[in-house]
PDB file of C-alpha atoms in Angstrom:
ATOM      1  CA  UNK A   1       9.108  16.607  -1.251  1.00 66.00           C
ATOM      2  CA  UNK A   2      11.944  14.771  -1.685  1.00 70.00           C
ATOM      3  CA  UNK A   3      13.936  14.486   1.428  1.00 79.00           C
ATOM      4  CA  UNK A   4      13.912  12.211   4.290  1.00 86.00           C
ATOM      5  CA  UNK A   5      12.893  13.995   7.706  1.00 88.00           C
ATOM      6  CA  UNK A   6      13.226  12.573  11.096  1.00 89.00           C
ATOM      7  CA  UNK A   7      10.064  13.624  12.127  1.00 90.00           C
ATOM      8  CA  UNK A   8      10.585  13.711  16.302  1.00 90.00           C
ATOM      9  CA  UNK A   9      13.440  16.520  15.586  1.00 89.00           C
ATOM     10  CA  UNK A  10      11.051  18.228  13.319  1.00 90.00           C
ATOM     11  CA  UNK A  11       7.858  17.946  15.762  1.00 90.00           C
ATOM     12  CA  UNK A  12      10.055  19.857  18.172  1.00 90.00           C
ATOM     13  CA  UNK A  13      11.671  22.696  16.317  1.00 90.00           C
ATOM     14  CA  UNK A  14       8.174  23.367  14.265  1.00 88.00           C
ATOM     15  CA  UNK A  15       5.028  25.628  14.799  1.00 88.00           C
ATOM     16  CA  UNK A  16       1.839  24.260  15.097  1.00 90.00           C
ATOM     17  CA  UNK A  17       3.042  20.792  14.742  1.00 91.00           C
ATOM     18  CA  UNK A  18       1.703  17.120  16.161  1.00 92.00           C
ATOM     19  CA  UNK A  19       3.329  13.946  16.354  1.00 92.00           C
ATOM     20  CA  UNK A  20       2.767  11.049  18.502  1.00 91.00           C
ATOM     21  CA  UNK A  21       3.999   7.968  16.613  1.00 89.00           C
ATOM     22  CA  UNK A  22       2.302   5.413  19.284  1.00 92.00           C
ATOM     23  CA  UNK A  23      -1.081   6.662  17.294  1.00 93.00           C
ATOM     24  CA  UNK A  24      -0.066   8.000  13.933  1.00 91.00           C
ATOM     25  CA  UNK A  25       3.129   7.456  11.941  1.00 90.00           C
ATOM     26  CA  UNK A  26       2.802  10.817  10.686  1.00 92.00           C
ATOM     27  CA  UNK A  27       3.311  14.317  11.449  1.00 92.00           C
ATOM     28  CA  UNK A  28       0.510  16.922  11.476  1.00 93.00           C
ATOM     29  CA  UNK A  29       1.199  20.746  10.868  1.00 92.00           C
ATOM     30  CA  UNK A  30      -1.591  23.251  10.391  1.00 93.00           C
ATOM     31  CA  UNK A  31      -1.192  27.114   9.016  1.00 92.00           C
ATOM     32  CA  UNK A  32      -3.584  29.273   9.456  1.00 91.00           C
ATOM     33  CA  UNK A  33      -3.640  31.058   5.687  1.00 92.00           C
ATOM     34  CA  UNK A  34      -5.259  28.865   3.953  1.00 91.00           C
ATOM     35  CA  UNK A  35      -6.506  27.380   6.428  1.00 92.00           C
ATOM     36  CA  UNK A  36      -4.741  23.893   5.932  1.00 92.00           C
ATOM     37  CA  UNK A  37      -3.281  20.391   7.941  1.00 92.00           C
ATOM     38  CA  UNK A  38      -0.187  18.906   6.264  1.00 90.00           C
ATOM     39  CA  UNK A  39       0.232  15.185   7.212  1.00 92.00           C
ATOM     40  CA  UNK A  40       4.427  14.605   6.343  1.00 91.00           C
ATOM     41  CA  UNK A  41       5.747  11.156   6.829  1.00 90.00           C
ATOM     42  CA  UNK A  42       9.656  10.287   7.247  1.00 88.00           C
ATOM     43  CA  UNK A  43      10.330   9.340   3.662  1.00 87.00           C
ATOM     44  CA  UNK A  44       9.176  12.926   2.814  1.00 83.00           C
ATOM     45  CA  UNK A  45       5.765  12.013   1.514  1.00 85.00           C
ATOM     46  CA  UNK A  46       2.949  14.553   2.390  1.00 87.00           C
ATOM     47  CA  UNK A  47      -1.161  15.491   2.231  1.00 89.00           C
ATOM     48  CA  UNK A  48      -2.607  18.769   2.366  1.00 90.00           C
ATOM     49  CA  UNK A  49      -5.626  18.610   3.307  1.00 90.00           C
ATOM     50  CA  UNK A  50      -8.627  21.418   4.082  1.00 89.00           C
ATOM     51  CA  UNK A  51      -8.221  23.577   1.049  1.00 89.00           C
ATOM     52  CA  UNK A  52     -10.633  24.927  -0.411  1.00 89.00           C
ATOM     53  CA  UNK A  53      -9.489  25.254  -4.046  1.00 89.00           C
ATOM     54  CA  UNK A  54      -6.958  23.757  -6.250  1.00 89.00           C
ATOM     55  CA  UNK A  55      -4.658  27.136  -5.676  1.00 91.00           C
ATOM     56  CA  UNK A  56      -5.301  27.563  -2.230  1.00 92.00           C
ATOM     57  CA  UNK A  57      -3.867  23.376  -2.010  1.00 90.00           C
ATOM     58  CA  UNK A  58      -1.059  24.332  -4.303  1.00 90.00           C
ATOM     59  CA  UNK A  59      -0.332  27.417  -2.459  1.00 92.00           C
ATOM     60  CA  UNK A  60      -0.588  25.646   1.442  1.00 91.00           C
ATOM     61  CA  UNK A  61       1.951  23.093   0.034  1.00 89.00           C
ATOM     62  CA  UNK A  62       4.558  25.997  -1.020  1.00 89.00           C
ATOM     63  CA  UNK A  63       4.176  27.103   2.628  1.00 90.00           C
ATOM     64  CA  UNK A  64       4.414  23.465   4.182  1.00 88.00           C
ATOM     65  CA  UNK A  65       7.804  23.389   2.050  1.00 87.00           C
ATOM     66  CA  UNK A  66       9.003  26.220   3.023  1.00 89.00           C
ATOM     67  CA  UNK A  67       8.022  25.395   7.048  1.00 89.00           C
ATOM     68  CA  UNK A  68      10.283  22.016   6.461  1.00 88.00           C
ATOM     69  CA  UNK A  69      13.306  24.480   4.817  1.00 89.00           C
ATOM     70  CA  UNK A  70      13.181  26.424   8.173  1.00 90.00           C
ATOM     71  CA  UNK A  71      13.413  23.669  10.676  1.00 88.00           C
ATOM     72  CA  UNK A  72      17.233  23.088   8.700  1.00 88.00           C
ATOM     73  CA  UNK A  73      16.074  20.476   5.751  1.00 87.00           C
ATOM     74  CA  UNK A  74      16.519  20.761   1.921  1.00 86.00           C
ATOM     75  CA  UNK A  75      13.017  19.626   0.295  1.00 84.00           C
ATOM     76  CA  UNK A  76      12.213  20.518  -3.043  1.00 80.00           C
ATOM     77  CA  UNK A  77       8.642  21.013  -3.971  1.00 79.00           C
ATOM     78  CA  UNK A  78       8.429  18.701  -6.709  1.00 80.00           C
ATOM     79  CA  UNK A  79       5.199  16.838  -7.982  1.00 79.00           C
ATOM     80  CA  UNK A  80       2.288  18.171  -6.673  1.00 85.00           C
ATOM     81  CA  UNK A  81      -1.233  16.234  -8.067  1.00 85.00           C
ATOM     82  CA  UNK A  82      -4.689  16.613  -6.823  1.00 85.00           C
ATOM     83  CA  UNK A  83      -5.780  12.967  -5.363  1.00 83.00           C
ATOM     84  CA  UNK A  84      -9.915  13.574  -3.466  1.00 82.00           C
ATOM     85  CA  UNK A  85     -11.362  16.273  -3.685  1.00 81.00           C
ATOM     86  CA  UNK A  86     -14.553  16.360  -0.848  1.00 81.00           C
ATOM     87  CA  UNK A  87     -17.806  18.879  -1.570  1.00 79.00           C
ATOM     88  CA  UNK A  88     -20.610  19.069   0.860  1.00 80.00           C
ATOM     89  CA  UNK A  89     -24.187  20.328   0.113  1.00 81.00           C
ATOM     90  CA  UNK A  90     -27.320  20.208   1.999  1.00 76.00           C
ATOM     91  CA  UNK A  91     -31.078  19.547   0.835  1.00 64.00           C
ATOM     92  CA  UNK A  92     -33.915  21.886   2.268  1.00 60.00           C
ATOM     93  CA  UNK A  93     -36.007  19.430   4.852  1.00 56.00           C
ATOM     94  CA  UNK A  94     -38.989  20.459   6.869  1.00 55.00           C
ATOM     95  CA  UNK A  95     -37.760  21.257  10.117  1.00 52.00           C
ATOM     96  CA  UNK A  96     -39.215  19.126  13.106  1.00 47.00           C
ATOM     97  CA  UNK A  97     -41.477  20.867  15.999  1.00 48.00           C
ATOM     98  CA  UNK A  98     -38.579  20.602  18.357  1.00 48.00           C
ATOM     99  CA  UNK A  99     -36.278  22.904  15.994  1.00 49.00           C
ATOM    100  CA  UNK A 100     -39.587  25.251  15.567  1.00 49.00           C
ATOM    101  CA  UNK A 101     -39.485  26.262  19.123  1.00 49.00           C
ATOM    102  CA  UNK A 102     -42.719  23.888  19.995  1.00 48.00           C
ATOM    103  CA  UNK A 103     -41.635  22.176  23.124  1.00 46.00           C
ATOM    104  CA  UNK A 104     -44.511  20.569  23.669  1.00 49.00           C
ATOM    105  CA  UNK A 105     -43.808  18.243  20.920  1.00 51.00           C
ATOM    106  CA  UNK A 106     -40.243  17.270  21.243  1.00 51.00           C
ATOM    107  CA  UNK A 107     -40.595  13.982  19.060  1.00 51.00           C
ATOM    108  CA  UNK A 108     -38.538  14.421  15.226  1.00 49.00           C
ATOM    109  CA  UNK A 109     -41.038  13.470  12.618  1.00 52.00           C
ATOM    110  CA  UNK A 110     -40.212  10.608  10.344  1.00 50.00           C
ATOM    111  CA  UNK A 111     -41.349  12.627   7.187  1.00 53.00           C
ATOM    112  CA  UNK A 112     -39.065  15.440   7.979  1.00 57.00           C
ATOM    113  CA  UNK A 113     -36.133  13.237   7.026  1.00 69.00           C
ATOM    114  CA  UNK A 114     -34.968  12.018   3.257  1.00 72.00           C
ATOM    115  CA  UNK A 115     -36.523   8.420   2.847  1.00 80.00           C
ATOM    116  CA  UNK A 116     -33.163   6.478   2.257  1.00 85.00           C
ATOM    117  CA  UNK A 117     -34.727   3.105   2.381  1.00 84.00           C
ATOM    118  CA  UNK A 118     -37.031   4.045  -0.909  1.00 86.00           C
ATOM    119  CA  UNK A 119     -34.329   5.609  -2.496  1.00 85.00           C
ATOM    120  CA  UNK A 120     -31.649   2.505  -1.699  1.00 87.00           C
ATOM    121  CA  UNK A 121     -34.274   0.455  -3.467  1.00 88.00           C
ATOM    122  CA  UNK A 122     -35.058   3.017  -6.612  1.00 89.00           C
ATOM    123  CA  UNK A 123     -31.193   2.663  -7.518  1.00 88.00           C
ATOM    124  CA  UNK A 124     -30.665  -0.709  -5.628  1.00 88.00           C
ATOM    125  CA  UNK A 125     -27.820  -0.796  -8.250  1.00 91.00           C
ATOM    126  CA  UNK A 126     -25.463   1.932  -7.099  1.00 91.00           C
ATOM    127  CA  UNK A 127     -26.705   2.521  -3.841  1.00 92.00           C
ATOM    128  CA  UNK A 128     -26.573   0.599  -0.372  1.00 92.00           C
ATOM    129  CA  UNK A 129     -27.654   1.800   2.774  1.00 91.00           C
ATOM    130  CA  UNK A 130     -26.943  -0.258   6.041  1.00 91.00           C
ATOM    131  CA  UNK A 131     -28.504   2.006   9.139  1.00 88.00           C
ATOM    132  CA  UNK A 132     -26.667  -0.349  11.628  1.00 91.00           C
ATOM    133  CA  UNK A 133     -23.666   0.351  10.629  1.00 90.00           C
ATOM    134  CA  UNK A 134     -23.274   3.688   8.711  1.00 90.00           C
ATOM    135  CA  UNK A 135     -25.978   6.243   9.416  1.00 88.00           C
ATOM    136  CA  UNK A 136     -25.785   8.075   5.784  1.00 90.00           C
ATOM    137  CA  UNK A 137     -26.477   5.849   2.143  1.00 92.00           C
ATOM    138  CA  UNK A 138     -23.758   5.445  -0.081  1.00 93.00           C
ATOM    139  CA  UNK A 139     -24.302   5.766  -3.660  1.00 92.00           C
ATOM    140  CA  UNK A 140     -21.846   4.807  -6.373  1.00 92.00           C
ATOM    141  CA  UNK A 141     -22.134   6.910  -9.554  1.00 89.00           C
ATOM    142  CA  UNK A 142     -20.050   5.700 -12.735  1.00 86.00           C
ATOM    143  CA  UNK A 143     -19.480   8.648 -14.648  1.00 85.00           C
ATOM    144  CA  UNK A 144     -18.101  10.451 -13.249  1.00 85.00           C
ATOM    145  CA  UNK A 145     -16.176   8.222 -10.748  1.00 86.00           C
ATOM    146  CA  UNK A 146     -17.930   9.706  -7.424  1.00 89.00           C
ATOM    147  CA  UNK A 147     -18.829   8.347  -4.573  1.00 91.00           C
ATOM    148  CA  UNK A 148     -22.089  10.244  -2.642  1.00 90.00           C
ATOM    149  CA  UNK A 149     -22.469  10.363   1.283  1.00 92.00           C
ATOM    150  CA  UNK A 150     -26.430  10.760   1.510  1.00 89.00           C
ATOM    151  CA  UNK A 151     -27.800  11.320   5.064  1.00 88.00           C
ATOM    152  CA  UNK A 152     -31.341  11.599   6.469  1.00 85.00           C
ATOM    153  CA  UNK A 153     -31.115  15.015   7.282  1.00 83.00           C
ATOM    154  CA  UNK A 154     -30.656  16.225   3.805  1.00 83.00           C
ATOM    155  CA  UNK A 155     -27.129  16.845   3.942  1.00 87.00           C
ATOM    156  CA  UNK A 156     -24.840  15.012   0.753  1.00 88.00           C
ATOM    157  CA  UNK A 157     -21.063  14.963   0.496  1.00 89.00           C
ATOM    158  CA  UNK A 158     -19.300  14.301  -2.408  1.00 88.00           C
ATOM    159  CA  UNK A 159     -15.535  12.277  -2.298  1.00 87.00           C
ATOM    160  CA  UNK A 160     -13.291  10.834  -4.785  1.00 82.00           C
ATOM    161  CA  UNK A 161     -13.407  13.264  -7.377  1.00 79.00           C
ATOM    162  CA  UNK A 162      -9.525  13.850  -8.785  1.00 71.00           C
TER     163      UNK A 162
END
């Protein structure tokens, strides 16, 4: 958009809108169809975020534009680019006794889980794992330029794909 907003008079006259500037220096404003968060800054700068397809993004913004045009401002949608786009998958593990319904055996065995140390050292190039500090193993692919969450329990999320 290209308008400057002053975002504590449009907090107040707008649906479904959050802003507390003592923890965020942005405003957040969800619809419900798609199913989408806008965060809009004062110099007119937004993020959709939540969509679930390149239209549905393109279409939430119209809507987020239009929401600003209500509360009394004159934005023009102008320059709309894709900038992450975030998949998530999930790998079939064994399940442990304790998700079986054995409750005898509550204890999660260690082979039910993805080995992330053996694969950190496989690709010891383009992946790092650090348990202590980040549960899941990050792997760096080249080509394309993506960037793959891994955790133990199978699950995999892909981010930074334009």
């Amino acid at each position: 958009m290209s308008c400057h907003i002053d975002l504590t008079l449009f907090a107040q006259h707008a649906r479904n809108c959050e802003y507390i500037p003592k923890r965020f220096a942005a405003a957040g404003v969800r619809i419900r169809e798609p199913k989408t968060t806008r965060l809009i800054v004062s110099n007119g700068n937004c993020v959709v975020m939540g969509a679930k397809s390149v239209d549905d993004s393109r279409l939430a913004a119209r809507k987020h534009v239009r929401i600003v045009k209500k509360v009394g401002y004159t934005p023009r949608f102008d320059g709309f680019q894709v900038c992450n786009i975030c998949r998530q998958c999930g790998r079939r593990c064994r399940k442990s006794p304790a998700q079986n319904g054995d409750r005898k055996h509550g204890i999660v065995r260690q082979k039910d889980f993805v080995p992330l140390d053996g694969f950190t050292l496989r690709y010891i190039r383009f992946a790092s794992y650090y348990p202590e500090t980040f549960a899941g193993c990050v792997y760096k692919m080249m080509r394309p330029n993506l960037r793959l969450l891994i955790f133990p329990n199978g699950k995999i999320v892909f981010t930074g794909a334009n």
